[in-house]
PDB file of N, CA and C in Angstrom:
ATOM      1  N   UNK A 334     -34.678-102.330  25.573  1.00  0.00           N
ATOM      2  CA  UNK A 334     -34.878-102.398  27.011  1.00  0.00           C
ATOM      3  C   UNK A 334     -36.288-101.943  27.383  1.00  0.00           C
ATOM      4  N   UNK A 335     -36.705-100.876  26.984  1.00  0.00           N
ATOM      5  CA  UNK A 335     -37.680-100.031  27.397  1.00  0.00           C
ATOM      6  C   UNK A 335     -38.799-101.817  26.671  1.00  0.00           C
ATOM      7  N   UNK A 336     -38.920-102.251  25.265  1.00  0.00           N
ATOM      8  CA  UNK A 336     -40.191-103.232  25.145  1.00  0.00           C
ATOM      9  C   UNK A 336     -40.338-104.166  25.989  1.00  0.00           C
ATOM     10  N   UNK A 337     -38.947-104.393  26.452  1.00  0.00           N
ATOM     11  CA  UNK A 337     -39.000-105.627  27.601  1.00  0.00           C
ATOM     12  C   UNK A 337     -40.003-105.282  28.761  1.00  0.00           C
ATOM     13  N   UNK A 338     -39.658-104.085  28.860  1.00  0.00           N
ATOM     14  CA  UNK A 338     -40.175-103.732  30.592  1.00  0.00           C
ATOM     15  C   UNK A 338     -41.745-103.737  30.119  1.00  0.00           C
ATOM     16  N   UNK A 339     -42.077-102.892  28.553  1.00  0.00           N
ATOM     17  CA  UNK A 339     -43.493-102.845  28.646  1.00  0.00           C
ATOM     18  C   UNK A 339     -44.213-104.457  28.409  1.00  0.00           C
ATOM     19  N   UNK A 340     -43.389-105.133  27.887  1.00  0.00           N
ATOM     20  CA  UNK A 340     -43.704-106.191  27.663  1.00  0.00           C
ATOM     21  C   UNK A 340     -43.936-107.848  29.292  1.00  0.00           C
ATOM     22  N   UNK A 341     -43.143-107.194  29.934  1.00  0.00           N
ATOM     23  CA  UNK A 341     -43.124-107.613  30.931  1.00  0.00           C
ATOM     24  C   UNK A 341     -44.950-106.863  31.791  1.00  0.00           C
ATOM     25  N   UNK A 342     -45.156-106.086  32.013  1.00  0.00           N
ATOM     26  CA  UNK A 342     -45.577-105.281  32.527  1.00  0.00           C
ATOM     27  C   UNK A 342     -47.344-105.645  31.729  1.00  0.00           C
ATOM     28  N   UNK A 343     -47.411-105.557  30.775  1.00  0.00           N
ATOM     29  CA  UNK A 343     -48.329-106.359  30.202  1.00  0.00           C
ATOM     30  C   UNK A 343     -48.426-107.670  30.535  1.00  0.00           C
ATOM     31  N   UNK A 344     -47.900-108.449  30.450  1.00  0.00           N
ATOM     32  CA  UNK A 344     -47.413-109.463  31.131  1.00  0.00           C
ATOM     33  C   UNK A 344     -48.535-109.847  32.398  1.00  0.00           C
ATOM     34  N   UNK A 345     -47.519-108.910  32.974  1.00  0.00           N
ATOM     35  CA  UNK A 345     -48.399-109.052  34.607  1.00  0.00           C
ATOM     36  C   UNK A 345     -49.782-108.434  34.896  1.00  0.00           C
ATOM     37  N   UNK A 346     -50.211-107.679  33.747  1.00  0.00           N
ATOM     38  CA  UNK A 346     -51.640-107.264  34.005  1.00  0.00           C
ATOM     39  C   UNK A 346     -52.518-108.300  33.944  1.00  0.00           C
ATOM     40  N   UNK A 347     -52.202-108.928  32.562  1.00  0.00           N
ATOM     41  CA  UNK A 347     -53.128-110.180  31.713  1.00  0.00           C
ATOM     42  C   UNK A 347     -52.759-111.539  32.704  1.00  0.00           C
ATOM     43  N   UNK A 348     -51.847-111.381  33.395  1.00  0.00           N
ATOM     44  CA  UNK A 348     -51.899-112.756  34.788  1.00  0.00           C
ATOM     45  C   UNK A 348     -52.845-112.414  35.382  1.00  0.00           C
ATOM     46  N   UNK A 349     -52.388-111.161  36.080  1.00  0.00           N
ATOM     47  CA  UNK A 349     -53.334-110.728  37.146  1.00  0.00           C
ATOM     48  C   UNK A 349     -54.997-110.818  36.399  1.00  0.00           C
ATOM     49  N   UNK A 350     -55.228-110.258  35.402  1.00  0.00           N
ATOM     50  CA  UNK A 350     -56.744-110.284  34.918  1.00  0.00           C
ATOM     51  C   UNK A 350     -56.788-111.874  34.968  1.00  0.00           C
ATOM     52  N   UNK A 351     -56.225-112.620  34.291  1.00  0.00           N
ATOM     53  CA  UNK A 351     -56.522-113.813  34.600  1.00  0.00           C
ATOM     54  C   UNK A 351     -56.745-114.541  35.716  1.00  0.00           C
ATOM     55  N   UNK A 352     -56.320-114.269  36.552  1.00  0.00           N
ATOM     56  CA  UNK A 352     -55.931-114.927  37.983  1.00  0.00           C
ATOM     57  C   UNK A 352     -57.648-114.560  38.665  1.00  0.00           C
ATOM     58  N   UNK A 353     -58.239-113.366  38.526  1.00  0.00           N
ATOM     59  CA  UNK A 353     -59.114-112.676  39.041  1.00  0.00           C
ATOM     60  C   UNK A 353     -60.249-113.301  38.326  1.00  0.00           C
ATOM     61  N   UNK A 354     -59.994-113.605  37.249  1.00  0.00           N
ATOM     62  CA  UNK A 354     -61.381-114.335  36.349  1.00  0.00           C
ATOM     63  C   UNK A 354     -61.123-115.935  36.788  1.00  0.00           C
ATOM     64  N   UNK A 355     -60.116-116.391  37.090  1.00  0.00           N
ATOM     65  CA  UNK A 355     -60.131-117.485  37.401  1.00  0.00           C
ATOM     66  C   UNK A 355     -60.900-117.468  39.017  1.00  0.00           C
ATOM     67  N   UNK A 356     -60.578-116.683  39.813  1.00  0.00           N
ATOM     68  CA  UNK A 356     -61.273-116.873  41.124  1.00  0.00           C
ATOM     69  C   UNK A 356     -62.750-116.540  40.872  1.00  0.00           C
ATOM     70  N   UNK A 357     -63.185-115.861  40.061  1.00  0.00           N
ATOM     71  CA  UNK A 357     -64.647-115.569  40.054  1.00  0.00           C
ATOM     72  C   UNK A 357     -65.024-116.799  39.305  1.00  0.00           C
ATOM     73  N   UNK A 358     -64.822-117.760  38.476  1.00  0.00           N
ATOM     74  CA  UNK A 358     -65.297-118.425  38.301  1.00  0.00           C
ATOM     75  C   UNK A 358     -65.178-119.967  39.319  1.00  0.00           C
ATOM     76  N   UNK A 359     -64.166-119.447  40.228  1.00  0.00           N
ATOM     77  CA  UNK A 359     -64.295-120.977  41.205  1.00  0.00           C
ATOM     78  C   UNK A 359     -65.494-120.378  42.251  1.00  0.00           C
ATOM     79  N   UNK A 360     -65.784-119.287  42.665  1.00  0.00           N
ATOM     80  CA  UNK A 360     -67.087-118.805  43.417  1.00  0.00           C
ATOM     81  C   UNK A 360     -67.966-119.319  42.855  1.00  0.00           C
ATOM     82  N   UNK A 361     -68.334-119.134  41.515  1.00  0.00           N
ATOM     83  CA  UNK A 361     -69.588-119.085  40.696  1.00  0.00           C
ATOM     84  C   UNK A 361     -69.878-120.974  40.785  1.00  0.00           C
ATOM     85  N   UNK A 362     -68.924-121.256  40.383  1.00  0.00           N
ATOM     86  CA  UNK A 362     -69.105-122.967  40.600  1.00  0.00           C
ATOM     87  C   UNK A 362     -69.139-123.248  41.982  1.00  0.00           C
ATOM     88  N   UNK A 363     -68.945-123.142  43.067  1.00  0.00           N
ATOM     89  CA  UNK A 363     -68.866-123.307  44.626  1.00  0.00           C
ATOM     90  C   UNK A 363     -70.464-122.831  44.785  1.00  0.00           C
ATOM     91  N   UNK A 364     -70.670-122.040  43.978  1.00  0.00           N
ATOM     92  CA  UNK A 364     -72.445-121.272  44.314  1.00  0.00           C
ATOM     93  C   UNK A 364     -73.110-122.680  43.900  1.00  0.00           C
ATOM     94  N   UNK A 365     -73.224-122.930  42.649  1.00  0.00           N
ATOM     95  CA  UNK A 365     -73.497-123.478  41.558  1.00  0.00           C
ATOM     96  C   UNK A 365     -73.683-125.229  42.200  1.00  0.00           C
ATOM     97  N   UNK A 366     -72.514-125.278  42.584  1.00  0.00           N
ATOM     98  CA  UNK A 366     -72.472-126.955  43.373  1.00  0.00           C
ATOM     99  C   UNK A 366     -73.319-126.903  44.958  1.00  0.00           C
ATOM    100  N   UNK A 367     -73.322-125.960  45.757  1.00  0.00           N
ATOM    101  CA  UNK A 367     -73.637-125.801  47.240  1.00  0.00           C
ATOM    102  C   UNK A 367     -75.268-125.870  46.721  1.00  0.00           C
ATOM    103  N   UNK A 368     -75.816-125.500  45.803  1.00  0.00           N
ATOM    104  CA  UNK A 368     -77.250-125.154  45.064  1.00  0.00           C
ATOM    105  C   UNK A 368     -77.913-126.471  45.032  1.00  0.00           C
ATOM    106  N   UNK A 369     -76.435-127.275  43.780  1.00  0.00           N
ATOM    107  CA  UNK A 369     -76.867-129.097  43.677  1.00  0.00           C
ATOM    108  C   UNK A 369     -77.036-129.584  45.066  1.00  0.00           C
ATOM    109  N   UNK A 370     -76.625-129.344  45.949  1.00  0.00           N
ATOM    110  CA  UNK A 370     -75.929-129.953  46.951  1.00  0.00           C
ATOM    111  C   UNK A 370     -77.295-129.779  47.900  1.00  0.00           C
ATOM    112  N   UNK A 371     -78.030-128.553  48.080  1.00  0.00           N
ATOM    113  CA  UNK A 371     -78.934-128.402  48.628  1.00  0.00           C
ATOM    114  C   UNK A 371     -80.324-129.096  48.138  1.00  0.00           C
ATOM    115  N   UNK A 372     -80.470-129.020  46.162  1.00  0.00           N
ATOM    116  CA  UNK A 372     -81.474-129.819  46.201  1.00  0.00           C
ATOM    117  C   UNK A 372     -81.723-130.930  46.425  1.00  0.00           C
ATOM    118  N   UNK A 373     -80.415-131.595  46.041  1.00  0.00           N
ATOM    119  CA  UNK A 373     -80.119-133.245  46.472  1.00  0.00           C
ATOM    120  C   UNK A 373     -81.016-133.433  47.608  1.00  0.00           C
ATOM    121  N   UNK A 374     -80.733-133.062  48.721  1.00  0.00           N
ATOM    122  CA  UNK A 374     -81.305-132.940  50.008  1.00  0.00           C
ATOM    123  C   UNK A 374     -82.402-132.606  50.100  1.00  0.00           C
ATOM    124  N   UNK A 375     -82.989-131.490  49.141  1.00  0.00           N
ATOM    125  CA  UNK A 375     -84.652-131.999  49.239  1.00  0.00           C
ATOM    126  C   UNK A 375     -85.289-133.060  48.453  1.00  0.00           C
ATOM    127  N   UNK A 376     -84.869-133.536  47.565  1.00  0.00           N
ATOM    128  CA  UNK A 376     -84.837-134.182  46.366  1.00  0.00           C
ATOM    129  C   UNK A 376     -84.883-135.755  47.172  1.00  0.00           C
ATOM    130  N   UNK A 377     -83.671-135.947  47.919  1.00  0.00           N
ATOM    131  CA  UNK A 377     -83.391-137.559  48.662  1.00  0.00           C
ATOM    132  C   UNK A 377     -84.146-137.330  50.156  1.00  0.00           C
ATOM    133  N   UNK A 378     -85.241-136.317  50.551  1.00  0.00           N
ATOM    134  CA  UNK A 378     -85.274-135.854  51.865  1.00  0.00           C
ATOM    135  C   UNK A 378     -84.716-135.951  53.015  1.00  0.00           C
ATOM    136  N   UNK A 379     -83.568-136.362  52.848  1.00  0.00           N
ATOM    137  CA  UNK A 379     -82.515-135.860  53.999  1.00  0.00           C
ATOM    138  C   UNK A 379     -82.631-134.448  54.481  1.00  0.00           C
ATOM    139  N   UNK A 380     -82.791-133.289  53.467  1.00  0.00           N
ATOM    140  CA  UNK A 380     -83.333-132.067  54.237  1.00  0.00           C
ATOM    141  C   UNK A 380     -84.574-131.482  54.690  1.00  0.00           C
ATOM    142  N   UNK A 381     -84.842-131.049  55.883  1.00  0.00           N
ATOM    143  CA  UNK A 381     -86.231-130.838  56.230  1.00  0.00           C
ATOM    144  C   UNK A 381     -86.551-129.266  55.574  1.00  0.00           C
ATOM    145  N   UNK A 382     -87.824-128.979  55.222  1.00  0.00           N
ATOM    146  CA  UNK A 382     -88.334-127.247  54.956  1.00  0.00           C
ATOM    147  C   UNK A 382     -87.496-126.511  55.796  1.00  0.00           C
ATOM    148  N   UNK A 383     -87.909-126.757  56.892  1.00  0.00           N
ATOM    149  CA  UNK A 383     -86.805-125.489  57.567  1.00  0.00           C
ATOM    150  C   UNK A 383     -85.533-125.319  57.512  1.00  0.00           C
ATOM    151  N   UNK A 384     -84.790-126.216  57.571  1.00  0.00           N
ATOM    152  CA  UNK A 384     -83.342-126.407  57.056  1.00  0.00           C
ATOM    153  C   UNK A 384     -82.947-126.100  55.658  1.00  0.00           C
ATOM    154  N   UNK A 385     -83.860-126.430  54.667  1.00  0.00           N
ATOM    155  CA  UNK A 385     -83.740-126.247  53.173  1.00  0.00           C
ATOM    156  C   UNK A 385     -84.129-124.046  53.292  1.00  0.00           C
ATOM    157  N   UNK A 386     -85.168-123.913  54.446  1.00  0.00           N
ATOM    158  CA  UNK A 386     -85.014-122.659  53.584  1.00  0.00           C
ATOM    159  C   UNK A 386     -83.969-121.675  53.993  1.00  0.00           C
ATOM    160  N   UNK A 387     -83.707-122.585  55.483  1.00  0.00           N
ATOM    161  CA  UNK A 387     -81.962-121.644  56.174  1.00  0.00           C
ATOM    162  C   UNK A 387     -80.894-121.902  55.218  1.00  0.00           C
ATOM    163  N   UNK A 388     -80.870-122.889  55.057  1.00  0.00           N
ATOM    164  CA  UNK A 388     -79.729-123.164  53.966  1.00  0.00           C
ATOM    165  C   UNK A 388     -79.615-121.785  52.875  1.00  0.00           C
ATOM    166  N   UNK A 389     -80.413-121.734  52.119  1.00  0.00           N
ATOM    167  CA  UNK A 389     -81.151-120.804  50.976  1.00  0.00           C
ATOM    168  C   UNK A 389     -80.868-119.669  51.576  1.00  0.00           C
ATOM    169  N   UNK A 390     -81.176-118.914  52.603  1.00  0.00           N
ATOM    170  CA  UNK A 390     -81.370-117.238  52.452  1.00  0.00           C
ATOM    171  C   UNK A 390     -79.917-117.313  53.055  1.00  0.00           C
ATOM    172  N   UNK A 391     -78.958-118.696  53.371  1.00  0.00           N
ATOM    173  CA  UNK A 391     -77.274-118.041  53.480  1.00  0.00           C
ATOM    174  C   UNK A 391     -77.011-118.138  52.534  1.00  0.00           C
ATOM    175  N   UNK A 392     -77.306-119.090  51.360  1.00  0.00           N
ATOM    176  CA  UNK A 392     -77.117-119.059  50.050  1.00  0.00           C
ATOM    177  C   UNK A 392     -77.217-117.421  49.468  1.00  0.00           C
ATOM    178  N   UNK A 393     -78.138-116.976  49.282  1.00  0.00           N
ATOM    179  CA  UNK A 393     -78.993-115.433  49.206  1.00  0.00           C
ATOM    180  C   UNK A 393     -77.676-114.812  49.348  1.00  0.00           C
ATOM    181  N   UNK A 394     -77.573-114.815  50.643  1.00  0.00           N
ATOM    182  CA  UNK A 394     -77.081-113.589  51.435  1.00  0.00           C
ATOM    183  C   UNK A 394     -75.614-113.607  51.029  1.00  0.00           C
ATOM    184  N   UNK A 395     -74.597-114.942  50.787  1.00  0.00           N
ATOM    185  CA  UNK A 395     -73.544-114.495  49.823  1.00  0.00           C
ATOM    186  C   UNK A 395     -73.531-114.057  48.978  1.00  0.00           C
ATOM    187  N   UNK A 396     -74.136-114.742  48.252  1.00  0.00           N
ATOM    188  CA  UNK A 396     -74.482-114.794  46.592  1.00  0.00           C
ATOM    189  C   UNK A 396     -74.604-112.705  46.772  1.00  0.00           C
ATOM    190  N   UNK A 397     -75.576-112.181  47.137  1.00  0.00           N
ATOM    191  CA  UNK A 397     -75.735-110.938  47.559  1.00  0.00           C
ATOM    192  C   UNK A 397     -74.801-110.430  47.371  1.00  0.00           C
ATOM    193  N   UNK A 398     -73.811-110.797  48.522  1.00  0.00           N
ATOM    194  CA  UNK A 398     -72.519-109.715  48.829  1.00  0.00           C
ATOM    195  C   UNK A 398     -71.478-109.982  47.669  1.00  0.00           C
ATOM    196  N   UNK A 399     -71.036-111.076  47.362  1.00  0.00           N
ATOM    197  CA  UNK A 399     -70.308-111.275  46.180  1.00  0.00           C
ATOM    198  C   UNK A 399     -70.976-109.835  45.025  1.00  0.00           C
ATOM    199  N   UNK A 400     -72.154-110.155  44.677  1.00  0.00           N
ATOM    200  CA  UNK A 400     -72.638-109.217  43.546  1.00  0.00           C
ATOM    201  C   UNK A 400     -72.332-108.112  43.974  1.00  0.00           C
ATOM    202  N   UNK A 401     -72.578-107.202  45.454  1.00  0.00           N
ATOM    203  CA  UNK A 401     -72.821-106.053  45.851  1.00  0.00           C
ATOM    204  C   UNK A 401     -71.144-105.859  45.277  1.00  0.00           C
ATOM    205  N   UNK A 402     -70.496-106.386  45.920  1.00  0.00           N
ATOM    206  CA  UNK A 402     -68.620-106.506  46.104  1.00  0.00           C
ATOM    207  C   UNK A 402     -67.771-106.375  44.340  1.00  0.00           C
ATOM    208  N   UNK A 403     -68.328-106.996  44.117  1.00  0.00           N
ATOM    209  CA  UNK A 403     -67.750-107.126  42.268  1.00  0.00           C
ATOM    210  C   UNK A 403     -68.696-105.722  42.228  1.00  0.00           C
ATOM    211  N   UNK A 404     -69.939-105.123  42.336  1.00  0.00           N
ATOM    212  CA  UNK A 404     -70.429-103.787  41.426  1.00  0.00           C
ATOM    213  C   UNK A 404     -69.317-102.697  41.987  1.00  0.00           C
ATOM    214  N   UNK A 405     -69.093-102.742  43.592  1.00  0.00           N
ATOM    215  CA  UNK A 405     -68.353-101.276  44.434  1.00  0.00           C
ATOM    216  C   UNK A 405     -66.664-101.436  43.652  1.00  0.00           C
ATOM    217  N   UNK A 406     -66.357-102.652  42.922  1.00  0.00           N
ATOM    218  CA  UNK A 406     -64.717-102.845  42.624  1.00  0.00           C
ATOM    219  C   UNK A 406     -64.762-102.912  41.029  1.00  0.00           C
ATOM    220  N   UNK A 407     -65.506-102.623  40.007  1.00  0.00           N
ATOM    221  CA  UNK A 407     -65.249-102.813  38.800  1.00  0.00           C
ATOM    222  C   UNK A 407     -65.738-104.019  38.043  1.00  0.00           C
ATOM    223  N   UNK A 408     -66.152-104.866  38.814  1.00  0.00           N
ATOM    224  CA  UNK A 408     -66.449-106.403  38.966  1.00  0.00           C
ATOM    225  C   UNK A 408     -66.128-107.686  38.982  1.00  0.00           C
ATOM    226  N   UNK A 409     -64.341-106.948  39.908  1.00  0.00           N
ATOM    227  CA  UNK A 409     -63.966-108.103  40.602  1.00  0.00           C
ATOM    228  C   UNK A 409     -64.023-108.090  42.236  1.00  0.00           C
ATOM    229  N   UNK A 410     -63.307-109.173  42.620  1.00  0.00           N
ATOM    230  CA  UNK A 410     -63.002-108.795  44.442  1.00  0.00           C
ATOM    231  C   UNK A 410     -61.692-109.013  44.804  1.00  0.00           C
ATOM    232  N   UNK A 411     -61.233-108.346  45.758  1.00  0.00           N
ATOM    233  CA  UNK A 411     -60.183-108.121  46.254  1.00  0.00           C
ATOM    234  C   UNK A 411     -59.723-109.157  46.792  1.00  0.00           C
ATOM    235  N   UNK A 412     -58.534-109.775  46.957  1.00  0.00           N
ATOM    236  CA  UNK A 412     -58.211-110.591  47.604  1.00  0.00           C
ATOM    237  C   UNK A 412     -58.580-110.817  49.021  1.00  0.00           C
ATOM    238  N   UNK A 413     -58.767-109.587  49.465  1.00  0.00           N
ATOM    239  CA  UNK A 413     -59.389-110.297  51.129  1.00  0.00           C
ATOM    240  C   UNK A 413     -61.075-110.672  50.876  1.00  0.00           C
ATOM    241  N   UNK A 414     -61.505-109.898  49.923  1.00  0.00           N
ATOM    242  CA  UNK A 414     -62.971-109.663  50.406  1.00  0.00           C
ATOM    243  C   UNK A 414     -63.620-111.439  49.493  1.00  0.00           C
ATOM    244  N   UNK A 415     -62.492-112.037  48.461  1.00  0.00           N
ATOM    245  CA  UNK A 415     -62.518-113.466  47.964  1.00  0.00           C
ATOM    246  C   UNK A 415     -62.074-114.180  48.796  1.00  0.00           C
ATOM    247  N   UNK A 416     -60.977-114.108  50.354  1.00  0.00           N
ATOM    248  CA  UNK A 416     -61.046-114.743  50.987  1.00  0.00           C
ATOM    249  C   UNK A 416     -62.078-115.006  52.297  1.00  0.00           C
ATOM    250  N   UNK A 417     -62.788-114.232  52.562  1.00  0.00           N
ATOM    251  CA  UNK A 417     -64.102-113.961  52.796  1.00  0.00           C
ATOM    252  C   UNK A 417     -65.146-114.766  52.252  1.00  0.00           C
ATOM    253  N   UNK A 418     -65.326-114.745  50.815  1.00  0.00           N
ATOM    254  CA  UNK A 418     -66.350-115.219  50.453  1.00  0.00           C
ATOM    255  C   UNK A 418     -66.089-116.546  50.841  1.00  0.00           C
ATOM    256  N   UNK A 419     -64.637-117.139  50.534  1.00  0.00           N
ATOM    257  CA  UNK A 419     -64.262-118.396  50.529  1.00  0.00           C
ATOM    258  C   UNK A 419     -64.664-118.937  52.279  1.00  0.00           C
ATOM    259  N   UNK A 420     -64.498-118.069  52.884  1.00  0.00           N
ATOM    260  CA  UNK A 420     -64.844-118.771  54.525  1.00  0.00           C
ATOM    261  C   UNK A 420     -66.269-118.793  54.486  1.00  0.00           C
ATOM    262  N   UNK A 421     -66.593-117.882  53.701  1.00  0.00           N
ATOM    263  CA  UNK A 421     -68.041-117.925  54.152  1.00  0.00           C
ATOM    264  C   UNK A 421     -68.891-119.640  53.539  1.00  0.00           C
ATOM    265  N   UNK A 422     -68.249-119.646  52.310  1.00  0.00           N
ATOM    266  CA  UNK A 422     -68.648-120.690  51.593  1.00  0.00           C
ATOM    267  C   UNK A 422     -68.099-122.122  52.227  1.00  0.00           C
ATOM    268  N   UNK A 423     -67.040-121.837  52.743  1.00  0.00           N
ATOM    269  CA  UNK A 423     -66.634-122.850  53.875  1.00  0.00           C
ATOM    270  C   UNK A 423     -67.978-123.185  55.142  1.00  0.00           C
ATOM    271  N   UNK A 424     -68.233-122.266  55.199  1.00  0.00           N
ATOM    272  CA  UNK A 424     -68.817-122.269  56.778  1.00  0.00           C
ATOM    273  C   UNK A 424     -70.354-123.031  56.334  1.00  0.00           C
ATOM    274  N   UNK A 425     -70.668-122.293  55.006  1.00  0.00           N
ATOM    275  CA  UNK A 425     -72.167-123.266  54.143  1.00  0.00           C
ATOM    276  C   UNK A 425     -72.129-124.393  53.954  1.00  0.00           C
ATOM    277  N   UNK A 426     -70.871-125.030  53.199  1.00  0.00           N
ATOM    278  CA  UNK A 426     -70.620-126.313  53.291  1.00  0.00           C
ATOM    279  C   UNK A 426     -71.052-127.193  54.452  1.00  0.00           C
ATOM    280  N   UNK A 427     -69.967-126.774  55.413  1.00  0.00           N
ATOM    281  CA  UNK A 427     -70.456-127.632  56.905  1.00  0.00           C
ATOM    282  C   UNK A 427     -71.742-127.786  57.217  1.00  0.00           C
ATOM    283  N   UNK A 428     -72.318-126.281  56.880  1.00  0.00           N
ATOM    284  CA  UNK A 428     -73.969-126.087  57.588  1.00  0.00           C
ATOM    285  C   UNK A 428     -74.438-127.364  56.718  1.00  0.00           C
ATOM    286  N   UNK A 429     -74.201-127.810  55.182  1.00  0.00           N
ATOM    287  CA  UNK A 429     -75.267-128.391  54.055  1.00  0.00           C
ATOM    288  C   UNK A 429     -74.644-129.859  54.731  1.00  0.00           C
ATOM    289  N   UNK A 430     -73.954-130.010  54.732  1.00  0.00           N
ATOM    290  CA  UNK A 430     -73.641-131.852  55.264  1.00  0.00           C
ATOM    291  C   UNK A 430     -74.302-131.960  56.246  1.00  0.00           C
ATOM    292  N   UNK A 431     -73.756-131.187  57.178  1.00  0.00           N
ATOM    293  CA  UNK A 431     -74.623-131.678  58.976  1.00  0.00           C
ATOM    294  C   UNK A 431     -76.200-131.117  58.720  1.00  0.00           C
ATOM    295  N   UNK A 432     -76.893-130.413  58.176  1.00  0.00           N
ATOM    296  CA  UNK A 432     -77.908-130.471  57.641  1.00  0.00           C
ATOM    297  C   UNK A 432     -78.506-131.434  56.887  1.00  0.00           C
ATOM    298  N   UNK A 433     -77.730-132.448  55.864  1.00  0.00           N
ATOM    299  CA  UNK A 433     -78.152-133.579  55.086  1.00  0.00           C
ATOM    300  C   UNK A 433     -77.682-134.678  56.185  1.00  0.00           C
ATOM    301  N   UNK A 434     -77.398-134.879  57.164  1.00  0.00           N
ATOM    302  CA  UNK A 434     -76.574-136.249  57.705  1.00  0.00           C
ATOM    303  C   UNK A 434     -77.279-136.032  59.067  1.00  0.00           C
ATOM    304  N   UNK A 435     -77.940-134.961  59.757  1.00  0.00           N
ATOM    305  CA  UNK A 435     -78.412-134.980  60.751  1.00  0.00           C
ATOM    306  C   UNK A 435     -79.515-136.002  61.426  1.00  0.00           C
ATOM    307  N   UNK A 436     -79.924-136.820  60.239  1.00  0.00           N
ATOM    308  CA  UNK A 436     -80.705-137.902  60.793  1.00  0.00           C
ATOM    309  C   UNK A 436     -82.514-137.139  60.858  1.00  0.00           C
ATOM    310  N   UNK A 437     -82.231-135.842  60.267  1.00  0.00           N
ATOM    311  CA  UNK A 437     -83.771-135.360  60.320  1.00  0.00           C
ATOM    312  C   UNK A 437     -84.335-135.605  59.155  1.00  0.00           C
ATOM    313  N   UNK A 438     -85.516-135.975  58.932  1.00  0.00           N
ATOM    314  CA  UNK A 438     -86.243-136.019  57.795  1.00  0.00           C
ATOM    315  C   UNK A 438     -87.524-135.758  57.436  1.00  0.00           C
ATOM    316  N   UNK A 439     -88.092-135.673  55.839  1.00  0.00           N
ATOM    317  CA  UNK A 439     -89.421-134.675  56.228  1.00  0.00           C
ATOM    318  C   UNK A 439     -90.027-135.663  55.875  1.00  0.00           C
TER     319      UNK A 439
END
């Protein structure tokens, strides 16, 4: 009885560690693609300098807090503070399309 429970219990650590390495690596790729996504746009000039460098210092400024957030927790993030990142990375997205589709060009 008692290996079951430890065995169980292990179990749920190595999910949980997993589960947590799995979300840090869908951030890291969401960084990673929003990056492609931005040079494209200088690259096809659909994005103008100024837009390319706003884009960038929100880029920065997650990218930032993610790192700051994983050093204060061991070097993961908490479920709220990954759903966070996730809005935030939501909210970049929108900015990088209507930034590439706005009809401005350099």
């Amino acid at each position: 009885m008692k290996r079951i429970v430890v065995s169980m219990m292990t179990g749920a650590l190595l999910l949980g560690g997993v589960s947590s390495v799995l979300a840090q690596n869908e951030i890291n790729e969401r960084q990673r693609n929003q990056q492609k996504r931005i040079g494209e746009g200088v690259e096809n000039g659909s994005l103008t300098p100024g837009e390319t460098a706003h884009l960038e210092k929100q880029e920065a400024a997650i990218h930032h807090e993610v790192k700051t957030e994983r050093q204060a927790n061991g070097g993961a993030l908490t479920a709220q503070e990954r759903r966070q990142v996730n809005r935030q990375q939501n909210r970049e997205s929108r900015r990088i399309y209507r930034d590439k589709h706005n009809g401005k060009t350099q």
